[in-house]
Amino acid sequence: MSRLLSTLAAALALTLGATQAHADATLDKVRQRGRLSVGIDGASPPFGLLDPATGKTGGYQTELAADIARRLGVQLETVPVTASTRVQFLQSGKVDLLIANIQWTQERSEILSFAPTPYDLIGGGALVAKASGIKRWEDLRGKVACVSQGSNFAKPLAETYGAVVKGLRGIPESLLALKGGTCAASVHIQPALYEKLTGPNAAEWKDFELGTRDQLIPSPTVVWTRRGESDTQAFVDKAIQDWHRSGFLLKVARQHGVPDTWIAQQHQRALQGQFDRAPYDFAVYTDAQSAAEGKKP
């Protein structure tokens, strides 16, 4: 029995050592190559804007990513991701972080890790034709609701409201399907749909409206890392808390027209040392924070 316990203890020590080595790898590699690679949404106002001169996406998400790169003392590389590629890009190492309007869900947290302080709280909106008669989420029962592949809105739409969910590549394909009559509603993060109705191309959407007043499952928006990279979580989380406390996040949101009611509230809470926390593995994160600060957990 004692021999078995010794073997198990040795195996556990090797596993923990491998986990720590993996956890340390990302920031070390980033600093060594002098570049942080961050997955962001493509041109998706108000969160990302396409610069026609360079063909690159800039704006809100890019500025947040640039601040993390600055803290690391490296250059920033942004990589546009979609709902169908973002997890693959992160897991394969094509990007080091995801700052791409990906809300926390239990399912996602089982395959990825994340910095637990959210930088936004966003739910779903339903863009519908004004003549559709859709005024509540319940009105989608039996109707086709188009979402992005992998969207966390799919489950509540189907299970709670009885919609027929159709997953498409992304928001552009979903909006095209809405205009073509393939779906009765295009369900995506509410700020992106609001921008369609109020932005520079609003005239194109004069026959459409947001069909509900309330957002679908408002959820914390977090920065995602690879599974188990606790030091990266701790580093990014400290940056996000600084964003809230200093007013940097509020300033950048207002600069780019991102709805800021929740962010403004969080700024006031941060000034008092209070922060919202998305669900996470408390033990892993606390150990990482303590190690970073040279303290015992």
Short mmCIF file of C-alpha atoms in Angstrom, two decimals:
data_model
loop_
_atom_site.label_atom_id
_atom_site.label_comp_id
_atom_site.label_asym_id
_atom_site.label_seq_id
_atom_site.Cartn_x
_atom_site.Cartn_y
_atom_site.Cartn_z
CA MET A 1 0.00 0.00 0.00
CA SER A 2 2.79 2.42 0.95
CA ARG A 3 4.54 1.68 -2.32
CA LEU A 4 1.34 2.42 -4.22
CA LEU A 5 0.89 5.70 -2.37
CA SER A 6 4.46 6.67 -3.12
CA THR A 7 3.92 5.93 -6.80
CA LEU A 8 0.73 8.00 -6.85
CA ALA A 9 2.47 10.86 -5.02
CA ALA A 10 5.31 10.82 -7.55
CA ALA A 11 2.85 10.84 -10.44
CA LEU A 12 0.98 13.74 -8.89
CA ALA A 13 4.19 15.69 -8.44
CA LEU A 14 5.09 15.15 -12.09
CA THR A 15 1.62 16.26 -13.16
CA LEU A 16 1.77 19.40 -11.05
CA GLY A 17 5.24 20.15 -12.34
CA ALA A 18 4.08 19.74 -15.93
CA THR A 19 1.07 21.94 -15.26
CA GLN A 20 3.23 24.69 -13.77
CA ALA A 21 5.66 24.45 -16.70
CA HIS A 22 2.75 24.76 -19.09
CA ALA A 23 1.31 27.64 -17.09
CA ASP A 24 4.61 29.53 -17.26
CA ALA A 25 5.15 28.86 -20.96
CA THR A 26 2.86 31.48 -22.51
CA LEU A 27 4.23 34.65 -20.91
CA ASP A 28 7.82 33.42 -21.26
CA LYS A 29 7.34 32.67 -24.97
CA VAL A 30 5.61 36.00 -25.55
CA ARG A 31 8.49 37.90 -24.01
CA GLN A 32 11.09 35.83 -25.84
CA ARG A 33 9.59 36.43 -29.27
CA GLY A 34 8.68 40.05 -28.46
CA ARG A 35 5.11 39.71 -29.68
CA LEU A 36 1.70 39.05 -28.13
CA SER A 37 -0.84 37.45 -30.46
CA VAL A 38 -4.46 38.19 -29.58
CA GLY A 39 -7.59 36.87 -31.25
CA ILE A 40 -10.15 39.61 -31.82
CA ASP A 41 -13.43 39.85 -33.69
CA GLY A 42 -13.17 41.06 -37.25
CA ALA A 43 -14.75 44.33 -38.32
CA SER A 44 -17.77 44.20 -36.02
CA PRO A 45 -18.78 47.69 -34.85
CA PRO A 46 -18.77 48.99 -32.18
CA PHE A 47 -16.09 46.53 -31.04
CA GLY A 48 -13.88 46.46 -34.11
CA LEU A 49 -13.48 48.86 -37.03
CA LEU A 50 -11.83 48.16 -40.37
CA ASP A 51 -9.15 50.62 -41.46
CA PRO A 52 -9.54 50.79 -45.26
CA ALA A 53 -6.01 52.16 -45.64
CA THR A 54 -4.33 49.18 -43.99
CA GLY A 55 -7.00 46.49 -44.26
CA LYS A 56 -6.56 45.80 -40.54
CA THR A 57 -9.12 45.83 -37.76
CA GLY A 58 -8.66 48.37 -34.98
CA GLY A 59 -10.84 49.91 -32.31
CA TYR A 60 -12.05 48.83 -28.89
CA GLN A 61 -10.77 45.26 -28.68
CA THR A 62 -7.47 46.19 -30.31
CA GLU A 63 -6.85 48.94 -27.76
CA LEU A 64 -7.47 46.54 -24.87
CA ALA A 65 -5.10 44.00 -26.41
CA ALA A 66 -2.50 46.73 -27.00
CA ASP A 67 -2.53 47.64 -23.31
CA ILE A 68 -1.73 44.06 -22.30
CA ALA A 69 1.08 43.95 -24.87
CA ARG A 70 2.43 47.22 -23.47
CA ARG A 71 2.45 45.78 -19.96
CA LEU A 72 4.49 42.85 -21.25
CA GLY A 73 6.85 45.16 -23.14
CA VAL A 74 6.16 43.52 -26.50
CA GLN A 75 4.55 44.29 -29.85
CA LEU A 76 0.92 43.41 -30.53
CA GLU A 77 -0.29 41.12 -33.29
CA THR A 78 -4.07 40.86 -33.75
CA VAL A 79 -5.65 37.87 -35.46
CA PRO A 80 -9.31 38.06 -36.59
CA VAL A 81 -11.29 35.08 -35.28
CA THR A 82 -14.80 33.78 -35.85
CA ALA A 83 -17.13 31.73 -33.69
CA SER A 84 -16.02 28.59 -35.52
CA THR A 85 -12.24 29.27 -35.29
CA ARG A 86 -11.57 31.11 -32.04
CA VAL A 87 -11.28 28.13 -29.68
CA GLN A 88 -9.17 26.19 -32.18
CA PHE A 89 -6.83 29.18 -32.68
CA LEU A 90 -6.29 29.52 -28.93
CA GLN A 91 -5.83 25.83 -28.20
CA SER A 92 -3.43 25.36 -31.10
CA GLY A 93 -1.27 28.33 -30.05
CA LYS A 94 -2.06 30.49 -33.07
CA VAL A 95 -3.12 33.17 -30.57
CA ASP A 96 -2.09 33.67 -26.94
CA LEU A 97 -5.34 35.26 -25.73
CA LEU A 98 -8.89 35.84 -26.92
CA ILE A 99 -10.41 39.31 -26.49
CA ALA A 100 -13.38 38.76 -28.75
CA ASN A 101 -16.71 39.29 -26.98
CA ILE A 102 -16.86 35.74 -25.73
CA GLN A 103 -19.09 35.50 -22.68
CA TRP A 104 -18.46 33.08 -19.84
CA THR A 105 -20.36 29.79 -19.98
CA GLN A 106 -19.84 26.60 -18.02
CA GLU A 107 -19.17 24.68 -21.23
CA ARG A 108 -16.46 27.07 -22.37
CA SER A 109 -14.83 27.11 -18.94
CA GLU A 110 -14.42 23.34 -19.16
CA ILE A 111 -12.15 23.57 -22.21
CA LEU A 112 -10.52 26.98 -21.71
CA SER A 113 -9.38 29.15 -18.80
CA PHE A 114 -10.02 32.87 -18.34
CA ALA A 115 -9.20 35.95 -16.30
CA PRO A 116 -12.04 36.05 -13.76
CA THR A 117 -12.62 39.83 -13.66
CA PRO A 118 -15.05 40.58 -16.54
CA TYR A 119 -14.45 43.60 -18.72
CA ASP A 120 -18.10 43.80 -19.82
CA LEU A 121 -21.52 42.28 -19.20
CA ILE A 122 -23.41 41.56 -22.41
CA GLY A 123 -26.52 39.65 -23.38
CA GLY A 124 -28.28 38.80 -26.60
CA GLY A 125 -30.58 40.92 -28.68
CA ALA A 126 -33.00 39.82 -31.38
CA LEU A 127 -33.02 41.81 -34.61
CA VAL A 128 -36.37 41.28 -36.32
CA ALA A 129 -38.49 42.81 -39.05
CA LYS A 130 -40.78 45.53 -37.72
CA ALA A 131 -43.71 43.69 -39.26
CA SER A 132 -42.85 40.39 -37.53
CA GLY A 133 -44.90 40.99 -34.41
CA ILE A 134 -42.02 39.71 -32.27
CA LYS A 135 -41.92 41.75 -29.06
CA ARG A 136 -40.80 39.20 -26.48
CA TRP A 137 -38.44 36.23 -26.42
CA GLU A 138 -41.52 34.03 -26.01
CA ASP A 139 -42.71 35.18 -29.43
CA LEU A 140 -39.89 33.17 -31.03
CA ARG A 141 -41.54 29.84 -30.17
CA GLY A 142 -41.65 27.72 -33.33
CA LYS A 143 -39.80 30.38 -35.34
CA VAL A 144 -36.27 30.18 -36.76
CA ALA A 145 -33.65 32.13 -34.80
CA CYS A 146 -30.26 32.48 -36.49
CA VAL A 147 -27.14 32.58 -34.29
CA SER A 148 -23.40 32.24 -34.76
CA GLN A 149 -22.03 28.71 -34.56
CA GLY A 150 -21.09 27.94 -30.96
CA SER A 151 -23.22 30.79 -29.58
CA ASN A 152 -24.23 30.53 -25.93
CA PHE A 153 -27.62 31.92 -26.96
CA ALA A 154 -28.57 28.71 -28.77
CA LYS A 155 -29.46 26.71 -25.67
CA PRO A 156 -31.85 29.18 -23.97
CA LEU A 157 -33.47 30.02 -27.31
CA ALA A 158 -34.28 26.36 -27.92
CA GLU A 159 -34.90 25.08 -24.40
CA THR A 160 -36.53 28.09 -22.73
CA TYR A 161 -38.29 29.81 -25.61
CA GLY A 162 -38.88 26.98 -28.08
CA ALA A 163 -37.18 28.64 -31.05
CA VAL A 164 -35.82 26.63 -33.96
CA VAL A 165 -32.13 27.52 -33.77
CA LYS A 166 -30.06 27.76 -36.95
CA GLY A 167 -26.28 28.15 -36.50
CA LEU A 168 -24.45 30.14 -39.15
CA ARG A 169 -20.82 31.16 -39.57
CA GLY A 170 -21.16 34.60 -38.01
CA ILE A 171 -23.16 37.81 -37.73
CA PRO A 172 -22.92 38.84 -41.43
CA GLU A 173 -24.32 35.48 -42.57
CA SER A 174 -27.04 35.65 -39.94
CA LEU A 175 -28.12 39.16 -40.94
CA LEU A 176 -28.17 38.13 -44.59
CA ALA A 177 -30.43 35.22 -43.68
CA LEU A 178 -32.71 37.59 -41.77
CA LYS A 179 -33.03 39.90 -44.76
CA GLY A 180 -33.67 36.93 -47.02
CA GLY A 181 -36.43 35.59 -44.81
CA THR A 182 -34.58 32.41 -43.84
CA CYS A 183 -34.84 33.30 -40.17
CA ALA A 184 -37.36 35.31 -38.18
CA ALA A 185 -34.74 36.73 -35.85
CA SER A 186 -30.99 37.26 -35.84
CA VAL A 187 -29.80 36.78 -32.26
CA HIS A 188 -26.36 38.09 -31.30
CA ILE A 189 -24.78 40.34 -28.69
CA GLN A 190 -27.11 43.29 -28.26
CA PRO A 191 -24.56 46.13 -28.75
CA ALA A 192 -23.56 44.83 -32.20
CA LEU A 193 -27.19 44.73 -33.33
CA TYR A 194 -27.90 48.14 -31.82
CA GLU A 195 -25.01 49.55 -33.87
CA LYS A 196 -26.65 48.25 -37.05
CA LEU A 197 -29.76 50.27 -36.28
CA THR A 198 -27.97 53.45 -35.20
CA GLY A 199 -24.62 53.41 -37.00
CA PRO A 200 -23.57 54.89 -40.35
CA ASN A 201 -25.52 52.26 -42.31
CA ALA A 202 -28.71 52.59 -40.29
CA ALA A 203 -30.80 53.39 -43.38
CA GLU A 204 -30.17 49.85 -44.61
CA TRP A 205 -32.03 48.56 -41.54
CA LYS A 206 -34.99 50.95 -41.46
CA ASP A 207 -37.46 48.05 -41.69
CA PHE A 208 -35.93 46.22 -38.72
CA GLU A 209 -35.83 46.69 -34.96
CA LEU A 210 -34.71 45.08 -31.72
CA GLY A 211 -37.61 42.80 -30.90
CA THR A 212 -37.17 42.69 -27.11
CA ARG A 213 -36.37 45.21 -24.41
CA ASP A 214 -34.46 42.80 -22.21
CA GLN A 215 -31.21 41.09 -23.18
CA LEU A 216 -30.98 37.31 -23.35
CA ILE A 217 -28.86 35.78 -20.54
CA PRO A 218 -26.59 38.77 -19.81
CA SER A 219 -23.22 37.16 -19.12
CA PRO A 220 -19.73 38.35 -18.12
CA THR A 221 -17.38 38.98 -21.03
CA VAL A 222 -13.91 37.73 -20.15
CA VAL A 223 -10.43 37.37 -21.63
CA TRP A 224 -9.78 33.69 -22.42
CA THR A 225 -6.52 31.76 -22.07
CA ARG A 226 -5.53 28.18 -22.63
CA ARG A 227 -6.62 25.70 -20.01
CA GLY A 228 -4.54 25.75 -16.83
CA GLU A 229 -2.34 28.77 -17.68
CA SER A 230 -2.77 30.24 -14.22
CA ASP A 231 0.07 32.76 -14.41
CA THR A 232 -1.37 34.22 -17.60
CA GLN A 233 -4.78 34.41 -15.91
CA ALA A 234 -3.28 36.29 -12.98
CA PHE A 235 -1.35 38.73 -15.18
CA VAL A 236 -4.35 39.54 -17.39
CA ASP A 237 -6.71 39.76 -14.44
CA LYS A 238 -4.55 42.38 -12.76
CA ALA A 239 -4.56 44.39 -16.00
CA ILE A 240 -8.37 44.23 -16.22
CA GLN A 241 -8.75 45.41 -12.63
CA ASP A 242 -6.42 48.30 -13.47
CA TRP A 243 -8.63 49.09 -16.49
CA HIS A 244 -11.67 49.39 -14.22
CA ARG A 245 -9.92 51.29 -11.43
CA SER A 246 -8.11 53.82 -13.61
CA GLY A 247 -11.07 54.59 -15.87
CA PHE A 248 -9.13 53.36 -18.92
CA LEU A 249 -11.85 50.87 -19.86
CA LEU A 250 -14.59 53.47 -19.54
CA LYS A 251 -12.63 55.95 -21.64
CA VAL A 252 -11.96 53.46 -24.45
CA ALA A 253 -15.58 52.25 -24.43
CA ARG A 254 -16.93 55.79 -24.79
CA GLN A 255 -14.36 56.61 -27.45
CA HIS A 256 -15.62 53.76 -29.63
CA GLY A 257 -19.33 53.94 -28.86
CA VAL A 258 -19.50 50.77 -26.77
CA PRO A 259 -22.49 50.84 -24.35
CA ASP A 260 -20.95 51.84 -21.03
CA THR A 261 -23.64 51.71 -18.33
CA TRP A 262 -22.26 48.56 -16.70
CA ILE A 263 -18.64 49.65 -17.24
CA ALA A 264 -19.32 52.99 -15.53
CA GLN A 265 -20.85 51.16 -12.56
CA GLN A 266 -17.81 48.89 -12.35
CA HIS A 267 -15.47 51.88 -12.39
CA GLN A 268 -17.16 53.26 -9.28
CA ARG A 269 -17.01 49.86 -7.56
CA ALA A 270 -13.35 49.48 -8.50
CA LEU A 271 -12.51 52.77 -6.82
CA GLN A 272 -13.75 51.08 -3.64
CA GLY A 273 -11.69 47.97 -4.30
CA GLN A 274 -14.68 45.89 -5.43
CA PHE A 275 -14.80 43.81 -8.60
CA ASP A 276 -17.25 41.41 -10.17
CA ARG A 277 -15.90 37.88 -10.67
CA ALA A 278 -16.96 35.35 -13.26
CA PRO A 279 -17.03 31.76 -11.95
CA TYR A 280 -13.57 30.17 -11.91
CA ASP A 281 -11.36 27.67 -10.14
CA PHE A 282 -10.61 29.60 -6.94
CA ALA A 283 -7.84 27.24 -5.78
CA VAL A 284 -5.83 27.44 -9.00
CA TYR A 285 -6.17 31.19 -9.31
CA THR A 286 -5.40 31.95 -5.66
CA ASP A 287 -2.26 29.85 -5.81
CA ALA A 288 -1.11 31.68 -8.93
CA GLN A 289 -1.77 35.10 -7.42
CA SER A 290 0.07 34.16 -4.25
CA ALA A 291 3.05 32.87 -6.21
CA ALA A 292 3.13 36.05 -8.30
CA GLU A 293 3.15 38.16 -5.14
CA GLY A 294 5.70 35.95 -3.36
CA LYS A 295 3.19 34.92 -0.73
CA LYS A 296 2.06 31.59 0.59
CA PRO A 297 -1.45 30.58 -0.48
#
